[in-house]
Amino acid sequence: MNNAQQCYLINGLEHAGTWPSPIRMVKGGGNYTLVLLEDGSLFVSGDLRTNGIGSDAVAEFISVFNSVPNTVFDGKKIKLCSALWDTTVIVTEDDEIYTVGSDSKAEKGMVQGVSGTFPKLNKFLPPGESIVDLASGLAHTIVVLSNGDVYGWGNGRKGQIGEPAGIVWKPRKIDDISFKVVRAVCGREFSYLIGDPSNGHHTIIGSDKWNVRSTAPVVMRDWLDIGATWGSIFVLDRSGKLHAWGRNDHGQLGVASHPDPIKTIAAGSEHAVILTQNGAVAFSGWGEHGNCGSGTDPQGDVKEWSQHLSSNFAGKSFEVLDIAAGCATSFVWAQSAAVGD
């Protein structure tokens, strides 16, 4: 591999490719996956028949990752991306937002009837502000600005885009947030917003199904990363401890009981993946599609946690760099520890 990054899909540890640039993020939608590289290029694979990524020429089922030409983004590099069920949201280096795919519940963030390959949203940012975070759930999207303001669009019928609840066709500012937001993640019917790690401020807006709001800690200080399944929330603190609450009927919260300090957390639709500080990867939750590896119970669940990867695989030594999770998919990317492997 010559120290190049490689990506593995956790369903029999299928090799997914070597990348021309380090991986920045992986986002999974309904039956498709986005890979954004550090050089600002975007790759996609899966069932693209409904989300129309790239152009009509690639709006089909693709079993390997294909590059999306940046001409559809007016030649600009991408800094953030997110995947809803069958809608894709892209933020370019100049903070323009492009969307494509299904729009039955305002997922594209624009007036009904707008079409074309990756149409661009009308810019709504105040002068001098930039987009610092982007998150999407099943059918809604949240954008965090550099000044701490939060905007959203899509299906907000449960209040996950603020009040009034309902379908939000264009980006709308979420009012009544009493602190500066710096990160966001989205569940199926809620949005989790968190402030600077030093002050502990956080809030959940939307549905309280699975007690995801009512069982949340009062404050959340010293956090390092956050994640959300459709019904659960995960917060990793700087000590390596994982705080988790919400839906747990498939064991979604199981990785929080792992005895080793945790380095990274990734949350899929109904499962979670952790990378420990000693380089091991473990899974918990609904794994009936192979996304939690082997070791599921008869119902397809991993109720506590199941560890499948260490620093050696297929007779070769490698370093796990990061992890990601989507809709019943899990990804691990790694770098060979030996030159010439």
JSON list of N, CA, C and O in Angstrom, two decimals, residues 236-293:
[
{"chain": "A", "resi": 236, "resn": "LEU", "atom": "N", "xyz": [-18.50, 11.84, 23.25]},
{"chain": "A", "resi": 236, "resn": "LEU", "atom": "CA", "xyz": [-17.19, 11.37, 23.70]},
{"chain": "A", "resi": 236, "resn": "LEU", "atom": "C", "xyz": [-16.47, 12.51, 24.38]},
{"chain": "A", "resi": 236, "resn": "LEU", "atom": "O", "xyz": [-16.31, 13.58, 23.79]},
{"chain": "A", "resi": 237, "resn": "ASP", "atom": "N", "xyz": [-16.02, 12.29, 25.63]},
{"chain": "A", "resi": 237, "resn": "ASP", "atom": "CA", "xyz": [-15.31, 13.36, 26.32]},
{"chain": "A", "resi": 237, "resn": "ASP", "atom": "C", "xyz": [-13.80, 13.19, 26.18]},
{"chain": "A", "resi": 237, "resn": "ASP", "atom": "O", "xyz": [-13.31, 12.17, 25.67]},
{"chain": "A", "resi": 238, "resn": "ARG", "atom": "N", "xyz": [-13.06, 14.18, 26.62]},
{"chain": "A", "resi": 238, "resn": "ARG", "atom": "CA", "xyz": [-11.61, 14.21, 26.40]},
{"chain": "A", "resi": 238, "resn": "ARG", "atom": "C", "xyz": [-10.86, 13.14, 27.20]},
{"chain": "A", "resi": 238, "resn": "ARG", "atom": "O", "xyz": [-9.70, 12.85, 26.90]},
{"chain": "A", "resi": 239, "resn": "SER", "atom": "N", "xyz": [-11.50, 12.54, 28.19]},
{"chain": "A", "resi": 239, "resn": "SER", "atom": "CA", "xyz": [-10.86, 11.47, 28.95]},
{"chain": "A", "resi": 239, "resn": "SER", "atom": "C", "xyz": [-10.98, 10.12, 28.26]},
{"chain": "A", "resi": 239, "resn": "SER", "atom": "O", "xyz": [-10.40, 9.13, 28.71]},
{"chain": "A", "resi": 240, "resn": "GLY", "atom": "N", "xyz": [-11.77, 10.06, 27.17]},
{"chain": "A", "resi": 240, "resn": "GLY", "atom": "CA", "xyz": [-12.00, 8.80, 26.49]},
{"chain": "A", "resi": 240, "resn": "GLY", "atom": "C", "xyz": [-13.26, 8.09, 26.93]},
{"chain": "A", "resi": 240, "resn": "GLY", "atom": "O", "xyz": [-13.54, 6.97, 26.48]},
{"chain": "A", "resi": 241, "resn": "LYS", "atom": "N", "xyz": [-14.06, 8.72, 27.78]},
{"chain": "A", "resi": 241, "resn": "LYS", "atom": "CA", "xyz": [-15.32, 8.14, 28.22]},
{"chain": "A", "resi": 241, "resn": "LYS", "atom": "C", "xyz": [-16.43, 8.51, 27.25]},
{"chain": "A", "resi": 241, "resn": "LYS", "atom": "O", "xyz": [-16.52, 9.64, 26.78]},
{"chain": "A", "resi": 242, "resn": "LEU", "atom": "N", "xyz": [-17.31, 7.54, 26.99]},
{"chain": "A", "resi": 242, "resn": "LEU", "atom": "CA", "xyz": [-18.43, 7.76, 26.08]},
{"chain": "A", "resi": 242, "resn": "LEU", "atom": "C", "xyz": [-19.73, 7.87, 26.87]},
{"chain": "A", "resi": 242, "resn": "LEU", "atom": "O", "xyz": [-20.10, 6.95, 27.61]},
{"chain": "A", "resi": 243, "resn": "HIS", "atom": "N", "xyz": [-20.43, 9.00, 26.71]},
{"chain": "A", "resi": 243, "resn": "HIS", "atom": "CA", "xyz": [-21.74, 9.21, 27.32]},
{"chain": "A", "resi": 243, "resn": "HIS", "atom": "C", "xyz": [-22.80, 8.91, 26.25]},
{"chain": "A", "resi": 243, "resn": "HIS", "atom": "O", "xyz": [-22.69, 9.41, 25.12]},
{"chain": "A", "resi": 244, "resn": "ALA", "atom": "N", "xyz": [-23.81, 8.14, 26.58]},
{"chain": "A", "resi": 244, "resn": "ALA", "atom": "CA", "xyz": [-24.79, 7.75, 25.58]},
{"chain": "A", "resi": 244, "resn": "ALA", "atom": "C", "xyz": [-26.16, 7.61, 26.22]},
{"chain": "A", "resi": 244, "resn": "ALA", "atom": "O", "xyz": [-26.29, 7.13, 27.35]},
{"chain": "A", "resi": 245, "resn": "TRP", "atom": "N", "xyz": [-27.20, 8.01, 25.49]},
{"chain": "A", "resi": 245, "resn": "TRP", "atom": "CA", "xyz": [-28.56, 7.88, 25.99]},
{"chain": "A", "resi": 245, "resn": "TRP", "atom": "C", "xyz": [-29.52, 7.84, 24.81]},
{"chain": "A", "resi": 245, "resn": "TRP", "atom": "O", "xyz": [-29.18, 8.18, 23.69]},
{"chain": "A", "resi": 246, "resn": "GLY", "atom": "N", "xyz": [-30.75, 7.38, 25.09]},
{"chain": "A", "resi": 246, "resn": "GLY", "atom": "CA", "xyz": [-31.75, 7.28, 24.04]},
{"chain": "A", "resi": 246, "resn": "GLY", "atom": "C", "xyz": [-32.10, 5.83, 23.75]},
{"chain": "A", "resi": 246, "resn": "GLY", "atom": "O", "xyz": [-32.05, 4.96, 24.62]},
{"chain": "A", "resi": 247, "resn": "ARG", "atom": "N", "xyz": [-32.42, 5.55, 22.51]},
{"chain": "A", "resi": 247, "resn": "ARG", "atom": "CA", "xyz": [-32.89, 4.23, 22.10]},
{"chain": "A", "resi": 247, "resn": "ARG", "atom": "C", "xyz": [-31.81, 3.17, 22.30]},
{"chain": "A", "resi": 247, "resn": "ARG", "atom": "O", "xyz": [-30.67, 3.35, 21.91]},
{"chain": "A", "resi": 248, "resn": "ASN", "atom": "N", "xyz": [-32.23, 2.02, 22.89]},
{"chain": "A", "resi": 248, "resn": "ASN", "atom": "CA", "xyz": [-31.26, 0.97, 23.19]},
{"chain": "A", "resi": 248, "resn": "ASN", "atom": "C", "xyz": [-31.85, -0.42, 23.01]},
{"chain": "A", "resi": 248, "resn": "ASN", "atom": "O", "xyz": [-31.29, -1.40, 23.50]},
{"chain": "A", "resi": 249, "resn": "ASP", "atom": "N", "xyz": [-32.99, -0.54, 22.29]},
{"chain": "A", "resi": 249, "resn": "ASP", "atom": "CA", "xyz": [-33.64, -1.85, 22.18]},
{"chain": "A", "resi": 249, "resn": "ASP", "atom": "C", "xyz": [-32.85, -2.84, 21.35]},
{"chain": "A", "resi": 249, "resn": "ASP", "atom": "O", "xyz": [-33.04, -4.06, 21.47]},
{"chain": "A", "resi": 250, "resn": "HIS", "atom": "N", "xyz": [-31.95, -2.37, 20.50]},
{"chain": "A", "resi": 250, "resn": "HIS", "atom": "CA", "xyz": [-31.07, -3.25, 19.73]},
{"chain": "A", "resi": 250, "resn": "HIS", "atom": "C", "xyz": [-29.64, -3.25, 20.29]},
{"chain": "A", "resi": 250, "resn": "HIS", "atom": "O", "xyz": [-28.74, -3.80, 19.66]},
{"chain": "A", "resi": 251, "resn": "GLY", "atom": "N", "xyz": [-29.44, -2.60, 21.44]},
{"chain": "A", "resi": 251, "resn": "GLY", "atom": "CA", "xyz": [-28.10, -2.51, 22.01]},
{"chain": "A", "resi": 251, "resn": "GLY", "atom": "C", "xyz": [-27.30, -1.35, 21.45]},
{"chain": "A", "resi": 251, "resn": "GLY", "atom": "O", "xyz": [-26.07, -1.34, 21.53]},
{"chain": "A", "resi": 252, "resn": "GLN", "atom": "N", "xyz": [-27.98, -0.33, 20.91]},
{"chain": "A", "resi": 252, "resn": "GLN", "atom": "CA", "xyz": [-27.29, 0.80, 20.28]},
{"chain": "A", "resi": 252, "resn": "GLN", "atom": "C", "xyz": [-26.28, 1.46, 21.21]},
{"chain": "A", "resi": 252, "resn": "GLN", "atom": "O", "xyz": [-25.27, 1.99, 20.74]},
{"chain": "A", "resi": 253, "resn": "LEU", "atom": "N", "xyz": [-26.55, 1.46, 22.51]},
{"chain": "A", "resi": 253, "resn": "LEU", "atom": "CA", "xyz": [-25.68, 2.15, 23.46]},
{"chain": "A", "resi": 253, "resn": "LEU", "atom": "C", "xyz": [-24.58, 1.26, 24.02]},
{"chain": "A", "resi": 253, "resn": "LEU", "atom": "O", "xyz": [-23.80, 1.69, 24.87]},
{"chain": "A", "resi": 254, "resn": "GLY", "atom": "N", "xyz": [-24.49, 0.04, 23.53]},
{"chain": "A", "resi": 254, "resn": "GLY", "atom": "CA", "xyz": [-23.59, -0.94, 24.11]},
{"chain": "A", "resi": 254, "resn": "GLY", "atom": "C", "xyz": [-22.13, -0.56, 24.13]},
{"chain": "A", "resi": 254, "resn": "GLY", "atom": "O", "xyz": [-21.40, -0.90, 25.06]},
{"chain": "A", "resi": 255, "resn": "VAL", "atom": "N", "xyz": [-21.66, 0.14, 23.10]},
{"chain": "A", "resi": 255, "resn": "VAL", "atom": "CA", "xyz": [-20.23, 0.48, 23.05]},
{"chain": "A", "resi": 255, "resn": "VAL", "atom": "C", "xyz": [-19.81, 1.40, 24.19]},
{"chain": "A", "resi": 255, "resn": "VAL", "atom": "O", "xyz": [-18.63, 1.49, 24.51]},
{"chain": "A", "resi": 256, "resn": "ALA", "atom": "N", "xyz": [-20.77, 2.07, 24.82]},
{"chain": "A", "resi": 256, "resn": "ALA", "atom": "CA", "xyz": [-20.44, 2.95, 25.95]},
{"chain": "A", "resi": 256, "resn": "ALA", "atom": "C", "xyz": [-19.90, 2.17, 27.13]},
{"chain": "A", "resi": 256, "resn": "ALA", "atom": "O", "xyz": [-19.28, 2.75, 28.03]},
{"chain": "A", "resi": 257, "resn": "SER", "atom": "N", "xyz": [-20.12, 0.85, 27.15]},
{"chain": "A", "resi": 257, "resn": "SER", "atom": "CA", "xyz": [-19.62, 0.02, 28.24]},
{"chain": "A", "resi": 257, "resn": "SER", "atom": "C", "xyz": [-18.25, -0.57, 27.96]},
{"chain": "A", "resi": 257, "resn": "SER", "atom": "O", "xyz": [-17.72, -1.33, 28.78]},
{"chain": "A", "resi": 258, "resn": "HIS", "atom": "N", "xyz": [-17.64, -0.24, 26.83]},
{"chain": "A", "resi": 258, "resn": "HIS", "atom": "CA", "xyz": [-16.33, -0.78, 26.50]},
{"chain": "A", "resi": 258, "resn": "HIS", "atom": "C", "xyz": [-15.32, -0.33, 27.56]},
{"chain": "A", "resi": 258, "resn": "HIS", "atom": "O", "xyz": [-15.28, 0.84, 27.95]},
{"chain": "A", "resi": 259, "resn": "PRO", "atom": "N", "xyz": [-14.47, -1.25, 28.03]},
{"chain": "A", "resi": 259, "resn": "PRO", "atom": "CA", "xyz": [-13.58, -0.90, 29.15]},
{"chain": "A", "resi": 259, "resn": "PRO", "atom": "C", "xyz": [-12.40, -0.01, 28.79]},
{"chain": "A", "resi": 259, "resn": "PRO", "atom": "O", "xyz": [-11.80, 0.61, 29.68]},
{"chain": "A", "resi": 260, "resn": "ASP", "atom": "N", "xyz": [-12.05, 0.08, 27.52]},
{"chain": "A", "resi": 260, "resn": "ASP", "atom": "CA", "xyz": [-10.87, 0.85, 27.11]},
{"chain": "A", "resi": 260, "resn": "ASP", "atom": "C", "xyz": [-11.22, 2.29, 26.80]},
{"chain": "A", "resi": 260, "resn": "ASP", "atom": "O", "xyz": [-12.34, 2.58, 26.34]},
{"chain": "A", "resi": 261, "resn": "PRO", "atom": "N", "xyz": [-10.31, 3.22, 27.02]},
{"chain": "A", "resi": 261, "resn": "PRO", "atom": "CA", "xyz": [-10.56, 4.61, 26.59]},
{"chain": "A", "resi": 261, "resn": "PRO", "atom": "C", "xyz": [-10.82, 4.68, 25.09]},
{"chain": "A", "resi": 261, "resn": "PRO", "atom": "O", "xyz": [-10.17, 3.98, 24.31]},
{"chain": "A", "resi": 262, "resn": "ILE", "atom": "N", "xyz": [-11.74, 5.54, 24.72]},
{"chain": "A", "resi": 262, "resn": "ILE", "atom": "CA", "xyz": [-12.19, 5.61, 23.32]},
{"chain": "A", "resi": 262, "resn": "ILE", "atom": "C", "xyz": [-11.60, 6.84, 22.64]},
{"chain": "A", "resi": 262, "resn": "ILE", "atom": "O", "xyz": [-11.53, 7.91, 23.24]},
{"chain": "A", "resi": 263, "resn": "LYS", "atom": "N", "xyz": [-11.20, 6.67, 21.40]},
{"chain": "A", "resi": 263, "resn": "LYS", "atom": "CA", "xyz": [-10.61, 7.74, 20.63]},
{"chain": "A", "resi": 263, "resn": "LYS", "atom": "C", "xyz": [-11.62, 8.41, 19.71]},
{"chain": "A", "resi": 263, "resn": "LYS", "atom": "O", "xyz": [-11.63, 9.63, 19.55]},
{"chain": "A", "resi": 264, "resn": "THR", "atom": "N", "xyz": [-12.50, 7.61, 19.08]},
{"chain": "A", "resi": 264, "resn": "THR", "atom": "CA", "xyz": [-13.43, 8.12, 18.08]},
{"chain": "A", "resi": 264, "resn": "THR", "atom": "C", "xyz": [-14.74, 7.36, 18.17]},
{"chain": "A", "resi": 264, "resn": "THR", "atom": "O", "xyz": [-14.74, 6.15, 18.44]},
{"chain": "A", "resi": 265, "resn": "ILE", "atom": "N", "xyz": [-15.84, 8.06, 17.91]},
{"chain": "A", "resi": 265, "resn": "ILE", "atom": "CA", "xyz": [-17.16, 7.46, 17.86]},
{"chain": "A", "resi": 265, "resn": "ILE", "atom": "C", "xyz": [-17.80, 7.74, 16.49]},
{"chain": "A", "resi": 265, "resn": "ILE", "atom": "O", "xyz": [-17.64, 8.84, 15.94]},
{"chain": "A", "resi": 266, "resn": "ALA", "atom": "N", "xyz": [-18.49, 6.75, 15.95]},
{"chain": "A", "resi": 266, "resn": "ALA", "atom": "CA", "xyz": [-19.28, 6.93, 14.72]},
{"chain": "A", "resi": 266, "resn": "ALA", "atom": "C", "xyz": [-20.64, 6.31, 14.94]},
{"chain": "A", "resi": 266, "resn": "ALA", "atom": "O", "xyz": [-20.74, 5.20, 15.48]},
{"chain": "A", "resi": 267, "resn": "ALA", "atom": "N", "xyz": [-21.69, 6.99, 14.53]},
{"chain": "A", "resi": 267, "resn": "ALA", "atom": "CA", "xyz": [-23.05, 6.51, 14.74]},
{"chain": "A", "resi": 267, "resn": "ALA", "atom": "C", "xyz": [-23.75, 6.35, 13.40]},
{"chain": "A", "resi": 267, "resn": "ALA", "atom": "O", "xyz": [-23.75, 7.26, 12.57]},
{"chain": "A", "resi": 268, "resn": "GLY", "atom": "N", "xyz": [-24.34, 5.17, 13.18]},
{"chain": "A", "resi": 268, "resn": "GLY", "atom": "CA", "xyz": [-25.12, 4.92, 11.99]},
{"chain": "A", "resi": 268, "resn": "GLY", "atom": "C", "xyz": [-26.60, 5.11, 12.26]},
{"chain": "A", "resi": 268, "resn": "GLY", "atom": "O", "xyz": [-26.99, 5.78, 13.22]},
{"chain": "A", "resi": 269, "resn": "SER", "atom": "N", "xyz": [-27.43, 4.50, 11.44]},
{"chain": "A", "resi": 269, "resn": "SER", "atom": "CA", "xyz": [-28.87, 4.67, 11.63]},
{"chain": "A", "resi": 269, "resn": "SER", "atom": "C", "xyz": [-29.33, 4.05, 12.94]},
{"chain": "A", "resi": 269, "resn": "SER", "atom": "O", "xyz": [-30.06, 4.68, 13.71]},
{"chain": "A", "resi": 270, "resn": "GLU", "atom": "N", "xyz": [-28.91, 2.80, 13.22]},
{"chain": "A", "resi": 270, "resn": "GLU", "atom": "CA", "xyz": [-29.28, 2.16, 14.49]},
{"chain": "A", "resi": 270, "resn": "GLU", "atom": "C", "xyz": [-28.12, 1.31, 15.04]},
{"chain": "A", "resi": 270, "resn": "GLU", "atom": "O", "xyz": [-28.35, 0.26, 15.64]},
{"chain": "A", "resi": 271, "resn": "HIS", "atom": "N", "xyz": [-26.89, 1.75, 14.82]},
{"chain": "A", "resi": 271, "resn": "HIS", "atom": "CA", "xyz": [-25.73, 1.06, 15.40]},
{"chain": "A", "resi": 271, "resn": "HIS", "atom": "C", "xyz": [-24.63, 2.08, 15.63]},
{"chain": "A", "resi": 271, "resn": "HIS", "atom": "O", "xyz": [-24.69, 3.21, 15.12]},
{"chain": "A", "resi": 272, "resn": "ALA", "atom": "N", "xyz": [-23.63, 1.69, 16.42]},
{"chain": "A", "resi": 272, "resn": "ALA", "atom": "CA", "xyz": [-22.52, 2.59, 16.72]},
{"chain": "A", "resi": 272, "resn": "ALA", "atom": "C", "xyz": [-21.20, 1.83, 16.57]},
{"chain": "A", "resi": 272, "resn": "ALA", "atom": "O", "xyz": [-21.14, 0.61, 16.75]},
{"chain": "A", "resi": 273, "resn": "VAL", "atom": "N", "xyz": [-20.15, 2.59, 16.25]},
{"chain": "A", "resi": 273, "resn": "VAL", "atom": "CA", "xyz": [-18.81, 2.04, 16.08]},
{"chain": "A", "resi": 273, "resn": "VAL", "atom": "C", "xyz": [-17.86, 2.91, 16.90]},
{"chain": "A", "resi": 273, "resn": "VAL", "atom": "O", "xyz": [-17.99, 4.13, 16.92]},
{"chain": "A", "resi": 274, "resn": "ILE", "atom": "N", "xyz": [-16.89, 2.27, 17.57]},
{"chain": "A", "resi": 274, "resn": "ILE", "atom": "CA", "xyz": [-15.88, 3.02, 18.30]},
{"chain": "A", "resi": 274, "resn": "ILE", "atom": "C", "xyz": [-14.49, 2.58, 17.86]},
{"chain": "A", "resi": 274, "resn": "ILE", "atom": "O", "xyz": [-14.29, 1.44, 17.47]},
{"chain": "A", "resi": 275, "resn": "LEU", "atom": "N", "xyz": [-13.56, 3.51, 17.92]},
{"chain": "A", "resi": 275, "resn": "LEU", "atom": "CA", "xyz": [-12.14, 3.23, 17.78]},
{"chain": "A", "resi": 275, "resn": "LEU", "atom": "C", "xyz": [-11.51, 3.55, 19.12]},
{"chain": "A", "resi": 275, "resn": "LEU", "atom": "O", "xyz": [-11.59, 4.68, 19.60]},
{"chain": "A", "resi": 276, "resn": "THR", "atom": "N", "xyz": [-10.90, 2.54, 19.76]},
{"chain": "A", "resi": 276, "resn": "THR", "atom": "CA", "xyz": [-10.30, 2.76, 21.07]},
{"chain": "A", "resi": 276, "resn": "THR", "atom": "C", "xyz": [-8.93, 3.40, 20.93]},
{"chain": "A", "resi": 276, "resn": "THR", "atom": "O", "xyz": [-8.33, 3.41, 19.85]},
{"chain": "A", "resi": 277, "resn": "GLN", "atom": "N", "xyz": [-8.42, 3.92, 22.03]},
{"chain": "A", "resi": 277, "resn": "GLN", "atom": "CA", "xyz": [-7.12, 4.58, 21.99]},
{"chain": "A", "resi": 277, "resn": "GLN", "atom": "C", "xyz": [-5.98, 3.61, 21.74]},
{"chain": "A", "resi": 277, "resn": "GLN", "atom": "O", "xyz": [-4.88, 4.02, 21.37]},
{"chain": "A", "resi": 278, "resn": "ASN", "atom": "N", "xyz": [-6.23, 2.31, 21.92]},
{"chain": "A", "resi": 278, "resn": "ASN", "atom": "CA", "xyz": [-5.20, 1.33, 21.60]},
{"chain": "A", "resi": 278, "resn": "ASN", "atom": "C", "xyz": [-5.36, 0.73, 20.20]},
{"chain": "A", "resi": 278, "resn": "ASN", "atom": "O", "xyz": [-4.70, -0.24, 19.86]},
{"chain": "A", "resi": 279, "resn": "GLY", "atom": "N", "xyz": [-6.27, 1.31, 19.39]},
{"chain": "A", "resi": 279, "resn": "GLY", "atom": "CA", "xyz": [-6.39, 0.94, 17.99]},
{"chain": "A", "resi": 279, "resn": "GLY", "atom": "C", "xyz": [-7.39, -0.13, 17.66]},
{"chain": "A", "resi": 279, "resn": "GLY", "atom": "O", "xyz": [-7.48, -0.57, 16.50]},
{"chain": "A", "resi": 280, "resn": "ALA", "atom": "N", "xyz": [-8.19, -0.60, 18.63]},
{"chain": "A", "resi": 280, "resn": "ALA", "atom": "CA", "xyz": [-9.20, -1.61, 18.36]},
{"chain": "A", "resi": 280, "resn": "ALA", "atom": "C", "xyz": [-10.50, -0.96, 17.90]},
{"chain": "A", "resi": 280, "resn": "ALA", "atom": "O", "xyz": [-10.80, 0.19, 18.24]},
{"chain": "A", "resi": 281, "resn": "VAL", "atom": "N", "xyz": [-11.30, -1.71, 17.12]},
{"chain": "A", "resi": 281, "resn": "VAL", "atom": "CA", "xyz": [-12.58, -1.23, 16.63]},
{"chain": "A", "resi": 281, "resn": "VAL", "atom": "C", "xyz": [-13.67, -2.16, 17.16]},
{"chain": "A", "resi": 281, "resn": "VAL", "atom": "O", "xyz": [-13.55, -3.39, 17.07]},
{"chain": "A", "resi": 282, "resn": "ALA", "atom": "N", "xyz": [-14.74, -1.58, 17.71]},
{"chain": "A", "resi": 282, "resn": "ALA", "atom": "CA", "xyz": [-15.83, -2.37, 18.27]},
{"chain": "A", "resi": 282, "resn": "ALA", "atom": "C", "xyz": [-17.17, -1.79, 17.81]},
{"chain": "A", "resi": 282, "resn": "ALA", "atom": "O", "xyz": [-17.27, -0.61, 17.45]},
{"chain": "A", "resi": 283, "resn": "PHE", "atom": "N", "xyz": [-18.20, -2.64, 17.85]},
{"chain": "A", "resi": 283, "resn": "PHE", "atom": "CA", "xyz": [-19.51, -2.30, 17.32]},
{"chain": "A", "resi": 283, "resn": "PHE", "atom": "C", "xyz": [-20.60, -2.67, 18.31]},
{"chain": "A", "resi": 283, "resn": "PHE", "atom": "O", "xyz": [-20.43, -3.58, 19.13]},
{"chain": "A", "resi": 284, "resn": "SER", "atom": "N", "xyz": [-21.74, -1.99, 18.22]},
{"chain": "A", "resi": 284, "resn": "SER", "atom": "CA", "xyz": [-22.93, -2.40, 18.97]},
{"chain": "A", "resi": 284, "resn": "SER", "atom": "C", "xyz": [-24.16, -1.91, 18.24]},
{"chain": "A", "resi": 284, "resn": "SER", "atom": "O", "xyz": [-24.11, -0.96, 17.45]},
{"chain": "A", "resi": 285, "resn": "GLY", "atom": "N", "xyz": [-25.30, -2.58, 18.51]},
{"chain": "A", "resi": 285, "resn": "GLY", "atom": "CA", "xyz": [-26.56, -2.13, 17.93]},
{"chain": "A", "resi": 285, "resn": "GLY", "atom": "C", "xyz": [-27.14, -3.12, 16.95]},
{"chain": "A", "resi": 285, "resn": "GLY", "atom": "O", "xyz": [-26.85, -4.33, 16.97]},
{"chain": "A", "resi": 286, "resn": "TRP", "atom": "N", "xyz": [-27.96, -2.60, 16.06]},
{"chain": "A", "resi": 286, "resn": "TRP", "atom": "CA", "xyz": [-28.68, -3.42, 15.08]},
{"chain": "A", "resi": 286, "resn": "TRP", "atom": "C", "xyz": [-27.73, -3.76, 13.93]},
{"chain": "A", "resi": 286, "resn": "TRP", "atom": "O", "xyz": [-27.39, -2.92, 13.12]},
{"chain": "A", "resi": 287, "resn": "GLY", "atom": "N", "xyz": [-27.33, -5.04, 13.86]},
{"chain": "A", "resi": 287, "resn": "GLY", "atom": "CA", "xyz": [-26.32, -5.44, 12.89]},
{"chain": "A", "resi": 287, "resn": "GLY", "atom": "C", "xyz": [-26.78, -6.53, 11.95]},
{"chain": "A", "resi": 287, "resn": "GLY", "atom": "O", "xyz": [-25.96, -7.30, 11.44]},
{"chain": "A", "resi": 288, "resn": "GLU", "atom": "N", "xyz": [-28.07, -6.60, 11.65]},
{"chain": "A", "resi": 288, "resn": "GLU", "atom": "CA", "xyz": [-28.59, -7.71, 10.85]},
{"chain": "A", "resi": 288, "resn": "GLU", "atom": "C", "xyz": [-28.09, -7.69, 9.40]},
{"chain": "A", "resi": 288, "resn": "GLU", "atom": "O", "xyz": [-28.17, -8.71, 8.71]},
{"chain": "A", "resi": 289, "resn": "HIS", "atom": "N", "xyz": [-27.53, -6.57, 8.94]},
{"chain": "A", "resi": 289, "resn": "HIS", "atom": "CA", "xyz": [-27.02, -6.50, 7.57]},
{"chain": "A", "resi": 289, "resn": "HIS", "atom": "C", "xyz": [-25.51, -6.68, 7.50]},
{"chain": "A", "resi": 289, "resn": "HIS", "atom": "O", "xyz": [-24.89, -6.39, 6.47]},
{"chain": "A", "resi": 290, "resn": "GLY", "atom": "N", "xyz": [-24.90, -7.13, 8.60]},
{"chain": "A", "resi": 290, "resn": "GLY", "atom": "CA", "xyz": [-23.47, -7.35, 8.62]},
{"chain": "A", "resi": 290, "resn": "GLY", "atom": "C", "xyz": [-22.66, -6.14, 9.03]},
{"chain": "A", "resi": 290, "resn": "GLY", "atom": "O", "xyz": [-21.43, -6.20, 9.07]},
{"chain": "A", "resi": 291, "resn": "ASN", "atom": "N", "xyz": [-23.33, -5.04, 9.35]},
{"chain": "A", "resi": 291, "resn": "ASN", "atom": "CA", "xyz": [-22.64, -3.80, 9.66]},
{"chain": "A", "resi": 291, "resn": "ASN", "atom": "C", "xyz": [-21.96, -3.80, 11.03]},
{"chain": "A", "resi": 291, "resn": "ASN", "atom": "O", "xyz": [-21.17, -2.91, 11.32]},
{"chain": "A", "resi": 292, "resn": "CYS", "atom": "N", "xyz": [-22.27, -4.80, 11.87]},
{"chain": "A", "resi": 292, "resn": "CYS", "atom": "CA", "xyz": [-21.56, -4.96, 13.14]},
{"chain": "A", "resi": 292, "resn": "CYS", "atom": "C", "xyz": [-20.66, -6.18, 13.11]},
{"chain": "A", "resi": 292, "resn": "CYS", "atom": "O", "xyz": [-20.23, -6.68, 14.16]},
{"chain": "A", "resi": 293, "resn": "GLY", "atom": "N", "xyz": [-20.36, -6.68, 11.91]},
{"chain": "A", "resi": 293, "resn": "GLY", "atom": "CA", "xyz": [-19.52, -7.85, 11.79]},
{"chain": "A", "resi": 293, "resn": "GLY", "atom": "C", "xyz": [-20.24, -9.11, 12.25]},
{"chain": "A", "resi": 293, "resn": "GLY", "atom": "O", "xyz": [-21.46, -9.18, 12.27]}
]
